[in-house]
Short mmCIF file of C-alpha atoms in Angstrom, two decimals:
data_model
loop_
_atom_site.label_atom_id
_atom_site.label_comp_id
_atom_site.label_asym_id
_atom_site.label_seq_id
_atom_site.Cartn_x
_atom_site.Cartn_y
_atom_site.Cartn_z
CA MET C 1 -61.37 97.95 4.52
CA VAL C 2 -63.82 97.94 7.44
CA GLU C 3 -62.40 97.20 10.88
CA VAL C 4 -64.06 96.85 14.29
CA THR C 5 -61.97 96.95 17.48
CA VAL C 6 -62.57 96.55 21.19
CA THR C 7 -60.08 98.16 23.56
CA PRO C 8 -58.98 96.44 25.72
CA GLN C 9 -59.68 93.12 24.03
CA SER C 10 -59.54 91.25 27.37
CA SER C 11 -60.96 92.89 30.50
CA LEU C 12 -62.95 92.37 33.67
CA ALA C 13 -66.72 92.31 33.13
CA ASP C 14 -67.28 95.45 35.22
CA ARG C 15 -64.68 97.53 33.34
CA PRO C 16 -65.60 99.74 30.38
CA VAL C 17 -64.31 98.99 26.91
CA GLN C 18 -64.21 101.17 23.81
CA ILE C 19 -65.80 99.84 20.64
CA ARG C 20 -64.86 101.50 17.35
CA VAL C 21 -65.58 100.89 13.69
CA ARG C 22 -63.38 102.38 10.97
CA GLY C 23 -63.27 102.18 7.20
CA LEU C 24 -66.93 102.80 6.42
CA SER C 25 -68.25 105.20 3.82
CA PRO C 26 -69.33 108.59 5.20
CA SER C 27 -72.97 108.43 6.39
CA GLN C 28 -73.17 104.67 5.77
CA LEU C 29 -75.90 102.90 7.75
CA VAL C 30 -74.61 99.87 9.63
CA THR C 31 -75.71 97.44 12.31
CA LEU C 32 -73.38 96.60 15.17
CA ARG C 33 -74.22 93.23 16.64
CA ALA C 34 -72.79 91.62 19.77
CA TRP C 35 -73.44 88.00 20.66
CA LEU C 36 -72.16 85.26 22.89
CA LYS C 37 -73.02 81.73 23.91
CA ASP C 38 -73.34 81.04 27.62
CA GLU C 39 -72.08 77.90 29.37
CA GLN C 40 -75.30 76.07 28.44
CA GLY C 41 -74.90 76.91 24.74
CA GLU C 42 -77.72 79.51 24.73
CA ARG C 43 -77.10 82.50 22.50
CA PHE C 44 -77.56 86.08 23.71
CA GLN C 45 -77.33 89.02 21.34
CA SER C 46 -77.87 92.73 20.96
CA ARG C 47 -77.78 95.07 17.99
CA ALA C 48 -77.73 98.77 17.38
CA PHE C 49 -78.10 100.78 14.17
CA PHE C 50 -75.66 103.60 13.45
CA ARG C 51 -74.90 106.11 10.73
CA ALA C 52 -71.15 106.55 10.21
CA ASP C 53 -69.74 110.04 10.66
CA GLY C 54 -68.00 112.06 7.93
CA ALA C 55 -64.76 110.12 8.45
CA GLY C 56 -66.54 106.76 8.05
CA GLU C 57 -66.28 105.86 11.73
CA VAL C 58 -68.72 104.71 14.41
CA ASP C 59 -68.03 105.03 18.13
CA PRO C 60 -70.98 104.03 20.38
CA GLY C 61 -69.48 106.27 23.08
CA LEU C 62 -69.86 109.34 20.85
CA HIS C 63 -72.50 108.48 18.26
CA ALA C 64 -76.13 107.78 19.13
CA ALA C 65 -77.66 104.46 18.17
CA LEU C 66 -80.65 105.06 15.90
CA GLY C 67 -82.49 101.98 17.18
CA GLY C 68 -82.17 98.26 17.72
CA SER C 69 -81.72 96.90 21.25
CA TYR C 70 -81.35 100.48 22.50
CA SER C 71 -81.15 104.02 21.20
CA GLY C 72 -79.04 106.99 22.17
CA VAL C 73 -75.43 107.21 23.32
CA TRP C 74 -74.51 104.15 25.39
CA PRO C 75 -70.77 103.36 25.23
CA MET C 76 -71.36 99.85 26.61
CA GLY C 77 -74.88 99.37 25.23
CA LEU C 78 -74.00 96.39 23.05
CA LEU C 79 -72.82 94.51 26.15
CA TRP C 80 -75.47 95.77 28.57
CA PHE C 81 -78.47 94.99 26.37
CA LEU C 82 -77.69 91.36 25.47
CA GLN C 83 -80.97 89.41 25.22
CA PRO C 84 -81.54 85.65 24.94
CA ASP C 85 -82.69 84.08 21.67
CA THR C 86 -84.85 81.76 23.80
CA LEU C 87 -87.39 83.50 26.01
CA PHE C 88 -87.05 83.40 29.80
CA ARG C 89 -83.32 82.58 29.80
CA ARG C 90 -80.93 84.53 32.00
CA LEU C 91 -77.31 85.26 31.33
CA VAL C 92 -75.48 83.71 34.28
CA LYS C 93 -71.77 82.97 34.60
CA ARG C 94 -71.19 79.90 36.77
CA ASP C 95 -67.47 79.25 36.16
CA VAL C 96 -66.32 82.74 37.12
CA ALA C 97 -62.67 81.85 37.65
CA GLY C 98 -62.01 79.35 34.87
CA SER C 99 -63.10 81.06 31.67
CA PRO C 100 -64.37 84.37 30.31
CA PHE C 101 -67.45 85.16 28.26
CA ARG C 102 -66.26 85.53 24.67
CA VAL C 103 -68.32 88.26 23.03
CA ARG C 104 -68.35 88.41 19.25
CA LEU C 105 -68.78 91.91 17.78
CA GLU C 106 -69.82 92.25 14.15
CA VAL C 107 -70.50 95.09 11.72
CA LEU C 108 -73.28 94.36 9.21
CA ASP C 109 -74.11 96.50 6.20
CA GLY C 110 -77.40 98.39 6.45
CA LEU C 111 -80.14 97.81 9.00
CA SER C 112 -80.09 94.12 9.88
CA LEU C 113 -82.97 92.70 11.92
CA GLY C 114 -82.20 89.04 11.27
CA THR C 115 -81.11 86.70 14.06
CA ASP C 116 -79.06 84.40 11.85
CA PRO C 117 -75.48 84.31 13.19
CA LYS C 118 -74.31 83.19 9.71
CA GLU C 119 -74.98 86.62 8.14
CA GLN C 120 -71.76 87.79 6.51
CA PRO C 121 -70.35 90.73 8.49
CA LEU C 122 -68.24 93.49 6.99
CA ALA C 123 -65.87 93.07 9.97
CA SER C 124 -65.77 91.25 13.29
CA CYS C 125 -63.68 90.83 16.41
CA GLU C 126 -63.88 89.07 19.77
CA ALA C 127 -63.67 90.43 23.30
CA GLU C 128 -63.07 88.50 26.52
CA ARG C 129 -65.03 89.51 29.61
CA TRP C 130 -63.55 87.97 32.77
CA TYR C 131 -65.32 87.86 36.13
CA VAL C 132 -62.27 87.21 38.29
CA GLY C 133 -58.94 89.02 37.94
CA PRO C 134 -55.57 87.30 37.72
CA GLY C 135 -54.29 85.91 41.00
CA VAL C 136 -57.64 86.11 42.80
CA GLN C 137 -58.21 83.09 45.05
CA ARG C 138 -61.69 81.55 45.45
CA VAL C 139 -62.38 79.99 48.85
CA PRO C 140 -65.63 78.01 49.27
CA VAL C 141 -67.60 78.94 52.39
CA ARG C 142 -69.73 76.36 54.24
CA GLU C 143 -70.74 77.35 57.73
CA GLY C 144 -74.02 76.05 59.10
CA ARG C 145 -76.66 76.89 56.51
CA VAL C 146 -74.48 79.51 54.84
CA ARG C 147 -73.06 78.62 51.42
CA GLY C 148 -70.98 80.89 49.29
CA ALA C 149 -67.53 81.84 48.09
CA LEU C 150 -64.93 84.27 49.36
CA PHE C 151 -62.73 85.89 46.72
CA LEU C 152 -59.35 87.01 48.04
CA PRO C 153 -57.12 89.43 46.10
CA PRO C 154 -53.54 88.34 45.37
#
């Protein structure tokens, strides 16, 4: 049974996570795809092609991506190389304190170039990427022409 995990499942957006796939056949070619929808409903996705090791595992922190959105060893590549489905869109988080980005990670059999999110994955999981830690207080700043926000730790 194929399994993909993200550790930790919930984390701050600037913290590293470990992505691992287990249960593949040795040397099996797979596509790891990450995607999310932003607050406007726009989809962003990335993909990387991997060959499983002798134990049937893929770890983007140890194994080089053979192609896709990036190539080489990039432990966080699936999250760093998210691209919009619609040209000229930017991934921006407006509600930083109220909700996380929910990133869906999927393992697809073979080399998958399609953009259809309905492709049947071998395994999938979800990761939460928060922009504000627990207990952080957001204070709006309005002084003269200056506008912004001050984030105070607990």
